[in-house]
Coordinates of C-alpha atoms in Angstrom, one line a residue:
X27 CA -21.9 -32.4 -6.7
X28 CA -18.6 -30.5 -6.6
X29 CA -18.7 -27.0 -5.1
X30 CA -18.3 -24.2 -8.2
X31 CA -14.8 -22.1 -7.6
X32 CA -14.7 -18.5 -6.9
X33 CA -14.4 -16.3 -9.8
X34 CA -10.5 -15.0 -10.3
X35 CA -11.1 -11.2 -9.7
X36 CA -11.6 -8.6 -11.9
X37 CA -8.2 -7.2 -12.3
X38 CA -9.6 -4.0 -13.3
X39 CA -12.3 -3.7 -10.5
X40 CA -10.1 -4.9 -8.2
X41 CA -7.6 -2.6 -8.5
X42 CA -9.8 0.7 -9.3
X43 CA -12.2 -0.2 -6.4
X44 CA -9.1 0.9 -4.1
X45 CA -9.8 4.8 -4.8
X46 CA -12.5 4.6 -2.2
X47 CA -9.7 3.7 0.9
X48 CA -7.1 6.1 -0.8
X49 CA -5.7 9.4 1.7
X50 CA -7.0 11.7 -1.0
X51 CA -9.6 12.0 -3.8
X52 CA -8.9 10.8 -6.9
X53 CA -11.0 11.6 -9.2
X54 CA -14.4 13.1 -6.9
X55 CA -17.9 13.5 -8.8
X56 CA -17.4 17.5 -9.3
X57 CA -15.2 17.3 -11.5
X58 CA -16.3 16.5 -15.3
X59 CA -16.5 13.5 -16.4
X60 CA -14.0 13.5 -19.1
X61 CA -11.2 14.8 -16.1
X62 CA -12.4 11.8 -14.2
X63 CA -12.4 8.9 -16.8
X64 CA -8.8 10.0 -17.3
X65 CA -8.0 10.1 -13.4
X66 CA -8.9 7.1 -13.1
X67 CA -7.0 5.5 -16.0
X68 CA -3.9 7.2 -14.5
X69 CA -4.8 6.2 -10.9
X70 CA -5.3 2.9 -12.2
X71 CA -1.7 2.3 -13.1
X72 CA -0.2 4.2 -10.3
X73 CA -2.2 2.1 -8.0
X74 CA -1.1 -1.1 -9.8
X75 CA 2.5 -0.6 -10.0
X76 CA 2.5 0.3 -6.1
X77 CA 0.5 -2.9 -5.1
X78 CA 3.1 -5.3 -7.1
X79 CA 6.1 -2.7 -5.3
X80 CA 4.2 -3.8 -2.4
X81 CA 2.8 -7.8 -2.9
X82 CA -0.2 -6.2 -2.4
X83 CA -1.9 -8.1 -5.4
X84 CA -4.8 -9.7 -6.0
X85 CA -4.8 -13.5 -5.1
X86 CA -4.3 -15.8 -8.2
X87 CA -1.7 -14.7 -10.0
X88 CA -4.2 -13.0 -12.3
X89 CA -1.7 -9.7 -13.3
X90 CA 1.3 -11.9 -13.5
X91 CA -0.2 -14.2 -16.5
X92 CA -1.7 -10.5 -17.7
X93 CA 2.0 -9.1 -18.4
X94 CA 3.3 -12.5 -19.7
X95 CA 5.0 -13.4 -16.2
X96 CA 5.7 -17.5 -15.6
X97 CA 4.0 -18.8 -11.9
X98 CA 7.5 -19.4 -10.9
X99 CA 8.4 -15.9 -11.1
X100 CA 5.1 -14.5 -9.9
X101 CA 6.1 -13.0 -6.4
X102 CA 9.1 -11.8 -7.9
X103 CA 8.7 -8.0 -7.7
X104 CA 11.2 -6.9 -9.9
X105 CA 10.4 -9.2 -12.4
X106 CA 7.0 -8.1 -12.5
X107 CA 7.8 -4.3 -12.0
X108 CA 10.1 -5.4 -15.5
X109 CA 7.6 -6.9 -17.2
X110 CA 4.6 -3.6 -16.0
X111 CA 7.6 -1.4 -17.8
X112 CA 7.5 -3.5 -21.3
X113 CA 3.7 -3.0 -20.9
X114 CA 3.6 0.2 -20.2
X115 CA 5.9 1.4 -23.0
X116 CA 3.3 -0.6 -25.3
X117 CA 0.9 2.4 -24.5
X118 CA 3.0 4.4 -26.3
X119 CA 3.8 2.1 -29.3
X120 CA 1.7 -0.8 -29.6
X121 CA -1.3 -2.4 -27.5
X122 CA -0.2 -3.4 -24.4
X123 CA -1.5 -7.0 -22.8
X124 CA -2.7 -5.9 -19.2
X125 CA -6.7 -4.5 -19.6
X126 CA -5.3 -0.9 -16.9
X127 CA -2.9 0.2 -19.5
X128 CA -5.1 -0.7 -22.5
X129 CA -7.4 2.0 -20.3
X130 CA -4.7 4.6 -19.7
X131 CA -3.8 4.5 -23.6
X132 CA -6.9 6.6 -24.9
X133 CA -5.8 9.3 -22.0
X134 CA -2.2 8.8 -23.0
X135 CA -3.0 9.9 -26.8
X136 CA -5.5 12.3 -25.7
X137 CA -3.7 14.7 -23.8
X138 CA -0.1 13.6 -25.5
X139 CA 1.1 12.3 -22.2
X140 CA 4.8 11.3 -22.0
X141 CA 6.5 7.9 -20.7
X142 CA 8.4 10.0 -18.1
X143 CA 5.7 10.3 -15.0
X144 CA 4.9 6.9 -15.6
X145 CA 8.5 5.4 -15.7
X146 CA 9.3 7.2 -12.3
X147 CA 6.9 5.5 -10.2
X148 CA 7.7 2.1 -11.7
X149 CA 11.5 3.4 -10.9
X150 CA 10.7 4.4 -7.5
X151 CA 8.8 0.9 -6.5
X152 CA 12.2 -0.9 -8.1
X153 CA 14.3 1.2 -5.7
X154 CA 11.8 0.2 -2.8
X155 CA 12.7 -3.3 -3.3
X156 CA 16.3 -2.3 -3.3
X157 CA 16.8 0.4 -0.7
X158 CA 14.9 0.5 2.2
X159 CA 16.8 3.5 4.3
X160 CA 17.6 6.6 3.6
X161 CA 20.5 8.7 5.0
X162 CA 19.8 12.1 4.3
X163 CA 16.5 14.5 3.7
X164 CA 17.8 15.2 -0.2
X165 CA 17.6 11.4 -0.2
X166 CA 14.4 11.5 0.4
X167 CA 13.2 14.0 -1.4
X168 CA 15.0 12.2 -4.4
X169 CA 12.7 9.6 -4.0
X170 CA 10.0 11.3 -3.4
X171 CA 11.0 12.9 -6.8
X172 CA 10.0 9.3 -8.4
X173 CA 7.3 8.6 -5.9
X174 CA 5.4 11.3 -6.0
X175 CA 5.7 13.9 -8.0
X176 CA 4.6 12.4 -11.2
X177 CA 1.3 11.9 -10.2
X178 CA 0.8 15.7 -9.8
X179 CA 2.3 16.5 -13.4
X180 CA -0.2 13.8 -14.6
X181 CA -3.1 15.5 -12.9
X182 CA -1.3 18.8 -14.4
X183 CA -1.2 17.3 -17.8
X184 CA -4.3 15.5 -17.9
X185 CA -6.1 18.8 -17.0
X186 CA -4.4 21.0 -19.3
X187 CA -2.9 23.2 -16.4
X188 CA 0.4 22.6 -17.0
X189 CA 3.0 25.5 -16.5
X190 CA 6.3 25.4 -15.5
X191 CA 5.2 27.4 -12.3
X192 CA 2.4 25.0 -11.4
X193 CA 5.2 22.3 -12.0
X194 CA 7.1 23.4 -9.4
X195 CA 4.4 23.7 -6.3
X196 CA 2.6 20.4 -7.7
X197 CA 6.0 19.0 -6.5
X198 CA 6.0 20.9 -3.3
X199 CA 2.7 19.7 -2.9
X200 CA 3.2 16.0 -3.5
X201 CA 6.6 15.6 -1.8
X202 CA 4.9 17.3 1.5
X203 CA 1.9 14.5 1.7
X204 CA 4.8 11.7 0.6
X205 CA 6.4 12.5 3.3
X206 CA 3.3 13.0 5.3
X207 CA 2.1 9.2 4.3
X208 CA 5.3 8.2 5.4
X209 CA 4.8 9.4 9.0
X210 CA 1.5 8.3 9.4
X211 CA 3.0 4.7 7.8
X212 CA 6.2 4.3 10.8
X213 CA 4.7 1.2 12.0
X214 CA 3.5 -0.4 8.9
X215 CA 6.8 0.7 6.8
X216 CA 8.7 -0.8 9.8
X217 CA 7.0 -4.4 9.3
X218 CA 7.9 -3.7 5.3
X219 CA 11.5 -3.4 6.6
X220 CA 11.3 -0.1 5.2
X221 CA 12.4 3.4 6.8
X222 CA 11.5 6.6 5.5
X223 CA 12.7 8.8 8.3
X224 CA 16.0 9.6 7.4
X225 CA 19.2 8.3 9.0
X226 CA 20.6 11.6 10.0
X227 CA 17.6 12.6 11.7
X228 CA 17.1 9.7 13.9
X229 CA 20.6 10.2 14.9
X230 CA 20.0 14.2 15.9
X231 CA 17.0 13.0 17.5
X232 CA 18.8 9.7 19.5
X233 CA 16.2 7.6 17.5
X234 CA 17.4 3.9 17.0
X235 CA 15.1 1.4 14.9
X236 CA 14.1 -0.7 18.0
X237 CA 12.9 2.7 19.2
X238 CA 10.0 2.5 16.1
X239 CA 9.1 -1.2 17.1
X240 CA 7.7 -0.2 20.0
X241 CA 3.6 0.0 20.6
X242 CA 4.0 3.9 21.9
X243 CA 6.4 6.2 21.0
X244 CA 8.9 8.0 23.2
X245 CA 10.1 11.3 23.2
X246 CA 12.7 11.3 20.8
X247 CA 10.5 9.5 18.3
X248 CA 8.0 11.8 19.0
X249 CA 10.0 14.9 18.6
X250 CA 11.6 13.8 15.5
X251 CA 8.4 12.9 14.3
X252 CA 7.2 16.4 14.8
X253 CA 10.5 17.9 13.0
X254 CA 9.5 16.0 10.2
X255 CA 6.1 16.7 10.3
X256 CA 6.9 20.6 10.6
X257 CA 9.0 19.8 7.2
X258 CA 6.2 18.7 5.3
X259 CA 4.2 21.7 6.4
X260 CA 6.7 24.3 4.9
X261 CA 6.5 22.3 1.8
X262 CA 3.0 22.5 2.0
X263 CA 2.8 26.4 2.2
X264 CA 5.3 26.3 -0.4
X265 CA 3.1 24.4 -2.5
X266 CA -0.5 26.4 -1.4
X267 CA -0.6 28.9 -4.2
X268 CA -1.2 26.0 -7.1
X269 CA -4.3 26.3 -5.4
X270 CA -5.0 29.8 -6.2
X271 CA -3.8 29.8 -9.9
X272 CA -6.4 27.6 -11.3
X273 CA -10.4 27.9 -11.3
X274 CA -13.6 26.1 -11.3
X275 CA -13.3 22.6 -10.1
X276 CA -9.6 21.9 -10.8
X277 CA -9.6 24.4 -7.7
X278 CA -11.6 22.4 -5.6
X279 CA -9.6 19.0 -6.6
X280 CA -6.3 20.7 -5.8
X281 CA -7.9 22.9 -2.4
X282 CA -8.6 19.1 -1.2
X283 CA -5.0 17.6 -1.7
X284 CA -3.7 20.1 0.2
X285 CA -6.1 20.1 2.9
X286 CA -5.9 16.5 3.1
X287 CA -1.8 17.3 4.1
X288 CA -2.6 19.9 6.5
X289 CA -5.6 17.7 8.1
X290 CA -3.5 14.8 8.0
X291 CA -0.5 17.0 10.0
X292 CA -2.9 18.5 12.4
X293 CA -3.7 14.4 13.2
X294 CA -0.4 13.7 13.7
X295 CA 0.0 16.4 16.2
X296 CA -3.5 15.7 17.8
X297 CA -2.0 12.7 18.3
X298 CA 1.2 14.4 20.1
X299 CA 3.4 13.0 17.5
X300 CA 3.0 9.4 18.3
X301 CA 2.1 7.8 14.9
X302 CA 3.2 4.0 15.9
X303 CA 0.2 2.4 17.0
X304 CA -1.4 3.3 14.0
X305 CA -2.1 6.3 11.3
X306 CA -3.5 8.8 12.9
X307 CA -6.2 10.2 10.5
X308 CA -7.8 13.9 10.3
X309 CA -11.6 13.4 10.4
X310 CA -14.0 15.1 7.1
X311 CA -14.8 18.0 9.5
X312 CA -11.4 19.1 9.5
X313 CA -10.6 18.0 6.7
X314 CA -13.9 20.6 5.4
X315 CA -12.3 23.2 7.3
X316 CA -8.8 22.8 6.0
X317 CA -10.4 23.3 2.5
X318 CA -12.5 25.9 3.3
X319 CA -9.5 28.5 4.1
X320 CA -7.6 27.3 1.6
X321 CA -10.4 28.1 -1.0
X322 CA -10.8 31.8 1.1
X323 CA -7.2 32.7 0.1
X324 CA -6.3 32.8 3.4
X325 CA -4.1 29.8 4.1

């Protein structure tokens, strides 16, 4: 009697079932259930095309034969990020091969979405395959501009709250807990061979690499750690009054993205700065509290 093989996984489950572990909500039970269905189709991709950026896929090979990618050219990211790009833009104009974009498609022609968002974070996984320093803060923020942004003008657009306005502190918002996942990520990003604190600082600071291979942090890392970390806090402020210009639940979503940044910073520091022996994470107390004077207006 031979022993019956595992099931491949769900491609779908698989990759929606990572919501639970994510920094931030993504699409929490308050809100209604229309705003969530959509969330999730949009979180769906975003969190596909960052696990292939990554080689964080499920086992198998199951997404590669999805988009139409040979076995020889599975663990070729860019290849795949290619071939997620021809899918996607089947959303838009046909009926696309992998089941996460047949989901997003209803939310695409519901709320008249556009190929943009969705074309920056495939762009900004492509450039993590091909750049893996930056040398300058605009740098950064230029790739934060592809990394992160989007998602907020999806939540925006998906919502119905988009303004020009909102447009503008969503960013703020989203570069600020980029940046922030970035700090909390030194060790991990390191072991990528990826660095997201840019060149220039590390120099101001006397930071070399070898200085963030290390188990504990030293005082330059540490203090340009907390320049950077004071960075994404003014971004964070700048971002703040999104909160306050929409109502009802959309408040509450957006009340706990930014009070995941601020609880996330307040970590970091709790942790005097030294993020390299692992993320240091803001516990649901403070993370209550963050929200909570956010929601009073008075933060």
């Amino acid at each position: 009697m031979t022993a019956a093989t595992d099931p491949a996984p769900d491609p779908v489950r698989a990759t929606l079932d990572k919501a639970a572990s994510e920094n931030f909500p993504v699409a929490p039970f308050f809100l209604p259930r229309a705003w969530r269905d959509d969330l999730m189709a949009v979180y769906g991709f975003a969190r596909l095309v960052d696990d292939i950026g990554d080689g964080d896929l499920a086992p198998g090979g199951g997404d590669a034969r999805l988009l139409g990618v040979s076995p020889d050219e599975a663990e070729d990211r860019l290849v795949l990020l290619d071939a997620f790009e021809t899918d996607l833009r089947r959303v838009f104009d046909g009926t696309p091969r992998h089941p996460l974009l047949r989901r997003l498609q209803p939310t695409v022609r519901r709320h008249a979405l556009t190929p943009e968002p969705f074309l920056g974070l495939i762009a900004a996984n492509r450039q993590d395959q091909l750049v893996t320093r930056y040398e300058t803060y605009d740098d950064l923020l230029a790739y934060c501009e592809l990394s992160a942004n989007p998602v907020g003008r999806l939540v925006l657009a998906v919502t119905g709250t988009s303004t020009p306005e909102r447009i503008r502190r969503s960013d703020a918002v989203c570069t600020a807990l980029q940046i922030v996942e970035h700090l909390q990520d030194v060790a991990e990003d390191l072991g990528r061979d990826r660095i997201y604190l840019p060149a220039q600082d590390m120099k101001r600071f006397h930071v070399q690499e070898r200085d963030l291979a290390v188990k504990t942090a030293g005082a330059s890392v540490r203090a340009l750690v907390a320049y950077e970390a004071q960075r994404a806090g003014d971004l964070l402020n700048e971002g703040a009054p999104l909160v306050g210009s929409v109502h009802g639940r959309l408040k509450l979503l957006l009340a706990g993205f930014v009070a995941g940044g601020r609880a996330a910073i307040r970590a970091i520091a709790a942790a005097e700065f030294d993020v390299l022996p692992g993320p240091p994470e803001p516990g649901t107390l403070r993370l209550l509290r963050e929200a909570g004077v956010i929601l009073r207006g008075k933060g």
